[in-house]
Tab-separated table of C-alpha atoms in Angstrom:
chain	number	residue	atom	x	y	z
A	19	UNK	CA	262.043	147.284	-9.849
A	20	UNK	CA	262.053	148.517	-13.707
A	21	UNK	CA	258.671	150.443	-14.618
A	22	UNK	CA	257.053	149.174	-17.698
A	23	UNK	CA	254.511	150.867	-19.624
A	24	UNK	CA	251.741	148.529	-20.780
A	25	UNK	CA	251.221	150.396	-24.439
A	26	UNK	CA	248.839	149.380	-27.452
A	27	UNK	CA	252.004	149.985	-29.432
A	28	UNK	CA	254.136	147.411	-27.338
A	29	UNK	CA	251.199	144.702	-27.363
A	30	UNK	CA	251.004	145.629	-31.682
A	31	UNK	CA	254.643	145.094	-32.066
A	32	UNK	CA	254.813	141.958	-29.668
A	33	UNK	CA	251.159	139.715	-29.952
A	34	UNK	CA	251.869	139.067	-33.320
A	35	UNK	CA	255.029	137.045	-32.972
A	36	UNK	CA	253.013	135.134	-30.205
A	37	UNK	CA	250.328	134.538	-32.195
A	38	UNK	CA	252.550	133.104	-35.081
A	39	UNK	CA	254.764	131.030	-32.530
A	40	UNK	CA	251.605	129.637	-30.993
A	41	UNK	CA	249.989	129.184	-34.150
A	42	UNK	CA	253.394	127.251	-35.918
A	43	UNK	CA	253.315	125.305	-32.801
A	44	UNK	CA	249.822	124.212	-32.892
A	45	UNK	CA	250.293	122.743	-36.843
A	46	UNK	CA	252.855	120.743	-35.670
A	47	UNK	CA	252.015	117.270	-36.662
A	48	UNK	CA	248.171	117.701	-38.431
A	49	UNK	CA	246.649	114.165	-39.210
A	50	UNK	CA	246.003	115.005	-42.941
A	51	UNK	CA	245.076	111.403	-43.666
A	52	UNK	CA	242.464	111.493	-41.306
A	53	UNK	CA	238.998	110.348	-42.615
A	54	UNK	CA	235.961	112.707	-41.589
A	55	UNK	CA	232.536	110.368	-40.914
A	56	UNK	CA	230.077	110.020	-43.596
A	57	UNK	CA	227.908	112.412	-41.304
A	58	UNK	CA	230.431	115.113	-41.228
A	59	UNK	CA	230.542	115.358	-44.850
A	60	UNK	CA	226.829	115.284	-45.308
A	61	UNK	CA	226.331	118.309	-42.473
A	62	UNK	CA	229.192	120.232	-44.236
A	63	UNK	CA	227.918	119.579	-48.109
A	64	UNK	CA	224.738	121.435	-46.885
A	65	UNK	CA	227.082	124.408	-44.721
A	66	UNK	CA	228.776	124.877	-47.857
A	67	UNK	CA	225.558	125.134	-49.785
A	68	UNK	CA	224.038	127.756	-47.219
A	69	UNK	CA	227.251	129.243	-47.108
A	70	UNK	CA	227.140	129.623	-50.979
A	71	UNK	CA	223.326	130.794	-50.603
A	72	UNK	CA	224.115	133.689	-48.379
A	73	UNK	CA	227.283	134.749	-50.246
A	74	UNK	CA	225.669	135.042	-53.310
A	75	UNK	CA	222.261	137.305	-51.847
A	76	UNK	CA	225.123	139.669	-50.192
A	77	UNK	CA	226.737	139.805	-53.831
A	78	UNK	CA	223.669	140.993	-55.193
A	79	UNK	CA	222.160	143.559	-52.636
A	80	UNK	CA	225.514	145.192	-52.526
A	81	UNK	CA	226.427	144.830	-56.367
A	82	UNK	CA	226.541	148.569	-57.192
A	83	UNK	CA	225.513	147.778	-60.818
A	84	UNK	CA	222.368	148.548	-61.665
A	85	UNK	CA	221.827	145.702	-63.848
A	86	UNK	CA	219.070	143.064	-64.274
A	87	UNK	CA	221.137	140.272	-62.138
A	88	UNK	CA	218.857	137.973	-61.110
A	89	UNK	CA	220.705	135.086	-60.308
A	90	UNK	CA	217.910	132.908	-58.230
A	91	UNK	CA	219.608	130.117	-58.660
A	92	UNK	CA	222.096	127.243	-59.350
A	93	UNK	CA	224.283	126.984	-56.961
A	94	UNK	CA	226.475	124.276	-57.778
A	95	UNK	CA	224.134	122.827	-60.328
A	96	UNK	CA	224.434	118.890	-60.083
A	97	UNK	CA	222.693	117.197	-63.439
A	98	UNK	CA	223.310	113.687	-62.150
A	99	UNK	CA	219.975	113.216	-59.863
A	100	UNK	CA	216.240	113.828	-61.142
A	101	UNK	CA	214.428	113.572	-58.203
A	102	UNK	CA	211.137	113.804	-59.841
A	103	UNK	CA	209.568	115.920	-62.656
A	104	UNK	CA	205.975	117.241	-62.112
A	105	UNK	CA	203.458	118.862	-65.463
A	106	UNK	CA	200.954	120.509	-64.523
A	107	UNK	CA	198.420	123.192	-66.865
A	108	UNK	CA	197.891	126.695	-66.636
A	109	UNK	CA	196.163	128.876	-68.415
A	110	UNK	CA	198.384	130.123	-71.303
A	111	UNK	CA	200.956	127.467	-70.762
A	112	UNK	CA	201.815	124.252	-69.132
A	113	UNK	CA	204.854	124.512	-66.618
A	114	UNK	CA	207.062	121.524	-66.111
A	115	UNK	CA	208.937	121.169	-62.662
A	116	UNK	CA	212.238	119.167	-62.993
A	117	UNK	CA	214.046	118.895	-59.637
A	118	UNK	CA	217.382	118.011	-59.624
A	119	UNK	CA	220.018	117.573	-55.264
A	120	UNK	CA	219.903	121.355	-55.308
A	121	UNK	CA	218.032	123.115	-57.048
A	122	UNK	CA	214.670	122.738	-59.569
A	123	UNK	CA	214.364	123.699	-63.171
A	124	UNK	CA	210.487	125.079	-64.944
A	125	UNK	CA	210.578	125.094	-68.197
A	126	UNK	CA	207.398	125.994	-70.415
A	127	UNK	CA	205.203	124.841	-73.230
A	128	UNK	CA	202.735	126.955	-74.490
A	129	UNK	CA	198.970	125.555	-74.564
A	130	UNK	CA	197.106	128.568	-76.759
A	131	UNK	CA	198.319	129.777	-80.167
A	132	UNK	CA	197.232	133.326	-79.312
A	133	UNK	CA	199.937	134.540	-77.327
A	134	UNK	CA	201.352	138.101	-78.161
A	135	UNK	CA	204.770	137.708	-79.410
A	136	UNK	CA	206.062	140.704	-77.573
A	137	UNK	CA	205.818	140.935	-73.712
A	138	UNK	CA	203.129	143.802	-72.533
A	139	UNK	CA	204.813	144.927	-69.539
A	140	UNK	CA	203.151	144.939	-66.268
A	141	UNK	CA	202.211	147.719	-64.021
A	142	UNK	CA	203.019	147.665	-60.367
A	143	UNK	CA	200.094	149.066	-58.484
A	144	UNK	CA	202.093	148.969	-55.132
A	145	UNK	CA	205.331	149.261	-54.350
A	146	UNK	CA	206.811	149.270	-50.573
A	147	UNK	CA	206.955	152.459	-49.046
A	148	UNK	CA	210.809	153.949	-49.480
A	149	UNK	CA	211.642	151.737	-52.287
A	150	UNK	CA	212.440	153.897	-55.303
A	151	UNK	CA	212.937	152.450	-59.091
A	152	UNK	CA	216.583	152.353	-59.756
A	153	UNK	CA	216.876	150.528	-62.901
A	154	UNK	CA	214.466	149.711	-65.690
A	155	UNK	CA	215.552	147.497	-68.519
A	156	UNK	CA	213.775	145.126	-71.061
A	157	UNK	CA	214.156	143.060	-74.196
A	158	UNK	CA	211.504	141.567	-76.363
A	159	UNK	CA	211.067	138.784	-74.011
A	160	UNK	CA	211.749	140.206	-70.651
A	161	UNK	CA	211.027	143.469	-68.408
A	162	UNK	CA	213.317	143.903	-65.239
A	163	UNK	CA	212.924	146.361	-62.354
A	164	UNK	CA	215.218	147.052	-59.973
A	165	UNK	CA	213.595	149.116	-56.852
A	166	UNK	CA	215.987	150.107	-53.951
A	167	UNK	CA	215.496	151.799	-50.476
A	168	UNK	CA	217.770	154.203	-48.623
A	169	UNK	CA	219.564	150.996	-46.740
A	170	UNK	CA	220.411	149.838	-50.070
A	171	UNK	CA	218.098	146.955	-49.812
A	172	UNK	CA	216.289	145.261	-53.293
A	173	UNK	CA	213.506	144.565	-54.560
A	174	UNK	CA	214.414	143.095	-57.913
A	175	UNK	CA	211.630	142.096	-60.845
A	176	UNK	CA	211.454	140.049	-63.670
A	177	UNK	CA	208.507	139.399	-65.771
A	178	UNK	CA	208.945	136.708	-68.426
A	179	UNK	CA	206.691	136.342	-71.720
A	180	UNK	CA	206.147	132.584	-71.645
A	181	UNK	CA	207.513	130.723	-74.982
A	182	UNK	CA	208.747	127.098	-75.452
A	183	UNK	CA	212.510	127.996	-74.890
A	184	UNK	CA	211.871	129.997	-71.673
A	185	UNK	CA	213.743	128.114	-68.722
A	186	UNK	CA	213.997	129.110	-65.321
A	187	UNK	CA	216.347	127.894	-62.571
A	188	UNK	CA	216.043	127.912	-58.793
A	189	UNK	CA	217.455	127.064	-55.775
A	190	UNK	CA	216.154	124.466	-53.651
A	191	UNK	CA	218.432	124.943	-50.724
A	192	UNK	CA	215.892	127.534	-49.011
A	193	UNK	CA	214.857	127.185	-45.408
A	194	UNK	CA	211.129	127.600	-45.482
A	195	UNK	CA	208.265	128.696	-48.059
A	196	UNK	CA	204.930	129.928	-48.412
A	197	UNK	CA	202.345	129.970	-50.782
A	198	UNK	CA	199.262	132.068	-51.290
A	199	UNK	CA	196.615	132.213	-53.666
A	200	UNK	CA	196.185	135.260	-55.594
A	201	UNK	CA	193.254	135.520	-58.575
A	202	UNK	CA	193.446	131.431	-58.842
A	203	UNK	CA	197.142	131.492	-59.165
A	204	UNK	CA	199.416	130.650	-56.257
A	205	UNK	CA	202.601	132.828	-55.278
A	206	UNK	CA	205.211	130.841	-54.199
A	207	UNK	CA	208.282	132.647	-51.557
A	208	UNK	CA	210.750	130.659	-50.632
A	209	UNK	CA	212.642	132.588	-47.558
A	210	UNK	CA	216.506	132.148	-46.492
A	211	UNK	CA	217.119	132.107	-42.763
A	212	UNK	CA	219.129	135.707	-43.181
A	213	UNK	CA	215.637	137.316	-44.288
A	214	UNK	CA	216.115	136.758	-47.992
A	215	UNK	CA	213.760	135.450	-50.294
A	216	UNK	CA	212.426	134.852	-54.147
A	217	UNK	CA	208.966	135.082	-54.965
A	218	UNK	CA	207.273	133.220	-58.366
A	219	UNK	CA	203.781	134.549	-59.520
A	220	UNK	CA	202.459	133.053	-62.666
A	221	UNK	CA	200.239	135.951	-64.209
A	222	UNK	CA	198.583	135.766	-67.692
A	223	UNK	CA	201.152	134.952	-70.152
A	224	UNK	CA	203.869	135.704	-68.270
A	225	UNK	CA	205.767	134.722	-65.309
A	226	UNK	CA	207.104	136.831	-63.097
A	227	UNK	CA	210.567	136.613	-60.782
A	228	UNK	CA	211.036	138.655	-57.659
A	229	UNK	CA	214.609	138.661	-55.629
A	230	UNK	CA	213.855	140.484	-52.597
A	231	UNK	CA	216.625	141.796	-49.566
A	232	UNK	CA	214.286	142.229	-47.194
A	233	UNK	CA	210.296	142.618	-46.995
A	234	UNK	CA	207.679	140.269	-45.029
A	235	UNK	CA	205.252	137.968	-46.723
A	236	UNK	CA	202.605	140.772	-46.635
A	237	UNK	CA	204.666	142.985	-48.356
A	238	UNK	CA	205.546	140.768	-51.461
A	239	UNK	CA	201.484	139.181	-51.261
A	240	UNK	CA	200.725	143.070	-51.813
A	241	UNK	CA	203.407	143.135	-54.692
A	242	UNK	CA	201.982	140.648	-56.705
A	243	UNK	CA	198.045	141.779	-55.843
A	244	UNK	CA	198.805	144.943	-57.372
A	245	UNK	CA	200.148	143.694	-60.436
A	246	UNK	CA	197.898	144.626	-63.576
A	247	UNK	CA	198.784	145.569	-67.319
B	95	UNK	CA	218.934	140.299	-68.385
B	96	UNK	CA	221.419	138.137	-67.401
B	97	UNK	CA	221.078	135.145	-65.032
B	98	UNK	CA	224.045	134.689	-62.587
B	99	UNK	CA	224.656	130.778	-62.731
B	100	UNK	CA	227.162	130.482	-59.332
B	101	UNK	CA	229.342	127.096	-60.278
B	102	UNK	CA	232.010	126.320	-58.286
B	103	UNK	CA	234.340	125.350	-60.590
B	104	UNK	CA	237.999	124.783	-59.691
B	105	UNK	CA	239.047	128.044	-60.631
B	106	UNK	CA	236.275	130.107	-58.937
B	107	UNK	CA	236.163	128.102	-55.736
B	108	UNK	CA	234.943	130.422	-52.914
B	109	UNK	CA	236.535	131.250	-49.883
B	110	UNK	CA	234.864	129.283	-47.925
B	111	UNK	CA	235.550	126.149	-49.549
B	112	UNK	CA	239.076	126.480	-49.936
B	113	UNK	CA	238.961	127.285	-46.740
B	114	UNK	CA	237.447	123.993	-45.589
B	115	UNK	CA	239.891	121.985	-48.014
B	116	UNK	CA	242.705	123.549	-46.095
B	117	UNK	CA	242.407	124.014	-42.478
B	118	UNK	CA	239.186	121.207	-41.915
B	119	UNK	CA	242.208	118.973	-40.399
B	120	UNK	CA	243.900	121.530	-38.429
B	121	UNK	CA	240.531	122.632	-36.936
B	122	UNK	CA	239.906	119.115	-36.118
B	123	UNK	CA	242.901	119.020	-34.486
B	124	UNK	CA	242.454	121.823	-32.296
B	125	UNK	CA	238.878	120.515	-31.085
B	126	UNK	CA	240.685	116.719	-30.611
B	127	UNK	CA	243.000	118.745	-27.544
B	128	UNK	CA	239.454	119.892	-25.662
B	129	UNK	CA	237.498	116.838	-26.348
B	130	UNK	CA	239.513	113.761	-26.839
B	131	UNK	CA	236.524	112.349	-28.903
B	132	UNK	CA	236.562	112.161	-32.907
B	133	UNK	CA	233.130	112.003	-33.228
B	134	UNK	CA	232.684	115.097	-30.723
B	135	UNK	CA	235.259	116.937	-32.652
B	136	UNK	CA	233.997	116.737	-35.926
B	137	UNK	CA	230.704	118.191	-34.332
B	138	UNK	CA	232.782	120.782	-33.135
B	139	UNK	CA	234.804	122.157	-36.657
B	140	UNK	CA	231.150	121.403	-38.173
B	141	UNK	CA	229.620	124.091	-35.649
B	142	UNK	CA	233.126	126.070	-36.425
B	143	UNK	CA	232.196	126.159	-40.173
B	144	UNK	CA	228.727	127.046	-39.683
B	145	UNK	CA	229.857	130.352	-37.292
B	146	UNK	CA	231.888	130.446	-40.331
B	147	UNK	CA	229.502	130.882	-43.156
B	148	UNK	CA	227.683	133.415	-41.279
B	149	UNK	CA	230.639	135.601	-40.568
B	150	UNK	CA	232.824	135.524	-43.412
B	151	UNK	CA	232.960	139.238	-43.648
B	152	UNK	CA	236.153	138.382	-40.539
B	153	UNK	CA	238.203	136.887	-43.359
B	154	UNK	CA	240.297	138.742	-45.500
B	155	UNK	CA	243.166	136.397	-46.985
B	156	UNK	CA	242.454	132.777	-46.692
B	157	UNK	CA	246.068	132.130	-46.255
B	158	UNK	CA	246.811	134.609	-43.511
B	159	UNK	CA	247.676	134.571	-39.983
B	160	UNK	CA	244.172	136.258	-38.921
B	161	UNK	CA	242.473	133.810	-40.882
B	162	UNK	CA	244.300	130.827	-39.163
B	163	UNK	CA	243.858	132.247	-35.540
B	164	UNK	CA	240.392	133.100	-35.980
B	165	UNK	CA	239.370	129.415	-37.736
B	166	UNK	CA	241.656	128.013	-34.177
B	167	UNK	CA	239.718	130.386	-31.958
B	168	UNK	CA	236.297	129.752	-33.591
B	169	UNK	CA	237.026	126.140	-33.259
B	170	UNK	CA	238.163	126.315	-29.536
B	171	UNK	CA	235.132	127.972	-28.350
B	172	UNK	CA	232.888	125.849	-30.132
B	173	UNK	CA	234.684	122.582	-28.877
B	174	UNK	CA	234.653	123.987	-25.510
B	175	UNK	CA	230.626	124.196	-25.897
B	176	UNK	CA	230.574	120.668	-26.571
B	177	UNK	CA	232.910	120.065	-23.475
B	178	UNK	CA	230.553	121.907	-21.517
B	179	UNK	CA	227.531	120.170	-22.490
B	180	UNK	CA	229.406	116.813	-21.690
B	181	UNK	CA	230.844	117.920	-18.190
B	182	UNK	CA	227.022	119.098	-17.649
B	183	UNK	CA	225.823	116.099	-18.344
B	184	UNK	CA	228.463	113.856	-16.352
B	185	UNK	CA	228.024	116.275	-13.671
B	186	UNK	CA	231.505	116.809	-13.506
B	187	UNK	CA	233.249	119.869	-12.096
B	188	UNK	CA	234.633	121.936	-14.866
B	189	UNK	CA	237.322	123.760	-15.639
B	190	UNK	CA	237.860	125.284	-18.942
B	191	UNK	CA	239.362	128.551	-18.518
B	192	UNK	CA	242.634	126.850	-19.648
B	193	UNK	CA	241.250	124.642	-21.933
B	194	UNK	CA	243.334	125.626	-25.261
B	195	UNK	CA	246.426	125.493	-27.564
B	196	UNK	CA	249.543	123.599	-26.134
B	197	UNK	CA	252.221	126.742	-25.444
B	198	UNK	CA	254.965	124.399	-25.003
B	199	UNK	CA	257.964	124.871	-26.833
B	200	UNK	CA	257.142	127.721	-29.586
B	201	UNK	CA	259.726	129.158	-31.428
B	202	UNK	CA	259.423	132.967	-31.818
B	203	UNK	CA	260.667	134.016	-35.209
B	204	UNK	CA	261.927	137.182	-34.411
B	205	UNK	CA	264.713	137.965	-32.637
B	206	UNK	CA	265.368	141.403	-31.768
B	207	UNK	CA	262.487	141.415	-29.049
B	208	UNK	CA	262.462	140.725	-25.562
B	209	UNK	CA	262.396	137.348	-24.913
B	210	UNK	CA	260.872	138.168	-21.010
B	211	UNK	CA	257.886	140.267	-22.530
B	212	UNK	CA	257.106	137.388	-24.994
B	213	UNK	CA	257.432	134.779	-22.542
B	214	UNK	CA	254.928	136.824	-20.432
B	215	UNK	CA	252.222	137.646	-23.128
B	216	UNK	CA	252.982	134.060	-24.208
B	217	UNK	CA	251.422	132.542	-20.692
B	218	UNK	CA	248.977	135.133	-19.550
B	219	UNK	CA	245.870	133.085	-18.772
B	220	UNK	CA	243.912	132.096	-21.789
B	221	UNK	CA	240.636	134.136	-21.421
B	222	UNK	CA	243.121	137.346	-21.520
B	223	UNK	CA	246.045	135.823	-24.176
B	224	UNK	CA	243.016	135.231	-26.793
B	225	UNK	CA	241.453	138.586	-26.883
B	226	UNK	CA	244.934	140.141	-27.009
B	227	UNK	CA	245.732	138.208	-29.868
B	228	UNK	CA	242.547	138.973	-31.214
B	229	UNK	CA	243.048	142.568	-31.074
B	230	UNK	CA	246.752	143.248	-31.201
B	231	UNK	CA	247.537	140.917	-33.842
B	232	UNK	CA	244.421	140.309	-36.128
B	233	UNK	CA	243.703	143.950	-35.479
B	234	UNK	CA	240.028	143.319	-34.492
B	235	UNK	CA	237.920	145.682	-32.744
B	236	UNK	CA	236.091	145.377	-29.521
B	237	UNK	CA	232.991	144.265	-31.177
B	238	UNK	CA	234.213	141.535	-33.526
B	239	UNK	CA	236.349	140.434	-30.771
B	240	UNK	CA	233.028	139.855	-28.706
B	241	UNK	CA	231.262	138.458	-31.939
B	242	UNK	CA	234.261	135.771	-32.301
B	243	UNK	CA	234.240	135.108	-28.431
B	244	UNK	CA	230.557	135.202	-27.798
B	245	UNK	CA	231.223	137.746	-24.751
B	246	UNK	CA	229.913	141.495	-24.578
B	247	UNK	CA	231.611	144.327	-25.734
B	248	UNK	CA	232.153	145.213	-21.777
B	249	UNK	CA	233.479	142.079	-21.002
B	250	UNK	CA	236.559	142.467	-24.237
B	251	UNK	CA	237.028	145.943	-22.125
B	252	UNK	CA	237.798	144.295	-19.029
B	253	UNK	CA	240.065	142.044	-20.189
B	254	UNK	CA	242.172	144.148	-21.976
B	255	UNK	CA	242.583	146.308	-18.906
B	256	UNK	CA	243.228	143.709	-16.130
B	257	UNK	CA	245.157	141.602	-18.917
B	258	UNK	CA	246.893	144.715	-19.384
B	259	UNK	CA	247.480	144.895	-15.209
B	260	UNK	CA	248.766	141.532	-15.293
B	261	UNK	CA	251.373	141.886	-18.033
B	262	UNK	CA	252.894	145.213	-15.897
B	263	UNK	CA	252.988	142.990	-12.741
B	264	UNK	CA	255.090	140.419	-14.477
B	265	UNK	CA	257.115	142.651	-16.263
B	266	UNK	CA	258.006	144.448	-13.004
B	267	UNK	CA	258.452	141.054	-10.889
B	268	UNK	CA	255.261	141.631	-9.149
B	269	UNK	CA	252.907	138.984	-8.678
């Protein structure tokens, strides 16, 4: 009886040319004419978008630039379907909601003819524990920060000075939100079933944009209590 | 400050998608052998794609060998869930463990190798043959191996070494 030793190296030199034969063998004769359901295509148009969703929050927690992306939103931006547009009036400016299959558009018009020209950039009076400030960049207009922890999770801000030409994009295809009212405006975090989320706070003149890897509700409520010039 | 508009246009078309364009008939295919049922095996490469999209991190190429076994193993298991449920619910006896790709009649494209020790890796029972194609030719380790098979770590262990036991018995005209 011949003695045969059972080796990783054998099985690495041999599995693969199984694999392949089985593999050749099984696309034999595919049925590429073959019509998927109506509800097949629905369920995977919104896999794709989720898929798309969580490939573009792993882009940006493990970008290693340190630059103000913010990227909320468009994926896949579809112009053919407004599902509704909502005004409503704030303060300093009116904010108009345009919502299109996957995503929703504000854009801004401003109500008071006093508004500084140049953005006054906030303060954060709390900032999660661990999270240290990475990046800091601004323009006339806008203010990022980017904060980051030692697991390389974000906590990235923007803070907009409202004018008529400011326009904001986001997606729609989150899985849950929640709002809270903070000084009679309402933050708005819309979470992603991996523990993602975006937060929008309207505050004064401005608006301001959080991406965030991973914090709870409390944690971004906290944020945006904290925020003063 | 820049805002990152993601559009799939042709030419950026993520992995994912072009991996749906391309194998979404094959994978259909595969689940059609466990279930016999369209309708059931669309639901099947549907709950493929969605294991998918949250473990894309196991593709590498899109056209690649690993990519095309692990989309065919993905899609066995999850047909085989749906089999399961069905069976349960018919109250029918079931037997899955061989529930899988047709071996009949494959073509080995290499020639210099032992014929015998393919033939024998070739029909070791399924539950053994797919983690030893996991590992030994998409290189996987132990844990993605039990992340793509929904098993434990222990369990990938186990079958390596008593797949490993069965392979010398054959080899050496035991049982």
């Amino acid at each position: 009886m011949k003695k045969i030793d059972i080796t990783d190296d054998l099985l690495y030199k041999y599995m693969p040319v199984v694999d392949e034969a089985i593999v050749n063998k099984v696309e034999e004769n595919v049925d590429e004419e073959y019509t998927f359901s109506p509800d097949f295509k629905k369920k995977m148009e919104k896999t794709i978008r989720y898929e798309k969703s969580r490939h573009f929050w792993k882009k940006l927690s493990k970008s290693g630039r340190k630059v103000a992306i913010f990227a909320l939103v468009i994926l896949g931006f579809t112009l053919t379907a407004t599902v509704s547009v909502q005004a409503y009036r704030l303060k300093f400016f009116e904010t108009i909601k345009r919502v299109f299959d996957d995503s929703y558009r504000y854009t801004y018009k401003e109500t008071t003819t006093n508004n500084d020209e140049e953005l006054v950039e906030c303060k954060f009076g709390y900032i999660p524990e661990g999270y240290e400030l990475e990046t800091e960049s601004g323009i006339a207009i806008v203010h990022t920060w980017i904060y980051e922890n030692a697991e390389n999770s974000q906590i990235v801000i923007d803070q907009h000075l409202v004018t008529d030409s400011l326009d904001i994009s986001f997606d729609s295809e989150y899985d849950s939100e929640e709002e809270f009212e903070i000084d009679e405006n309402t933050l708005k975090i819309c979470w992603y079933k991996d523990g993602t989320s975006y937060a929008y706070y309207e505050y004064g003149n401005c608006v301001i944009v959080m991406a965030i890897d991973d914090l709870s509700s409390d944690e971004i409520v906290k944020i945006a209590e904290n925020i003063h010039y | 400050m820049m805002y990152l508009m993601l559009i799939d246009t042709q030419e950026e078309k993520r992995d994912f998608v072009r991996i749906y364009d391309k194998y979404k008939y094959l994978m259909l295919k595969i689940a059609m052998e466990v279930l016999e049922d369209q309708f059931m095996a669309e639901d099947a490469v549907h709950d493929a794609f969605v294991k998918l999209a949250d473990s894309m991190d196991m593709i590498h190429e899109v056209e690649s060998l690993a990519t095309k076994r692990y989309l065919i193993t993905i899609t066995k298991n999850a047909a085989i869930d749906i089999y399961r449920k069905r069976e349960k619910l018919m109250q029918k006896e079931m037997y899955v463990d061989e529930l899988g790709e047709n071996v009949g009649g494959v073509t080995y494209m290499e020639s210099d190798l032992d014929n015998e020790v393919l033939d024998v890796l070739l029909n070791l029972p399924l539950k053994y043959r797919d983690v030893f194609i996991l590992k030994y030719s998409s290189h996987m380790s132990n844990y993605d191996i039990a992340r793509t098979l929904d098993i434990s770590e222990g369990t990938v262990r186990q079958r390596i070494a008593r797949g490993k036991e069965l392979i010398k018995a054959q080899l050496e005209g035991g049982k």
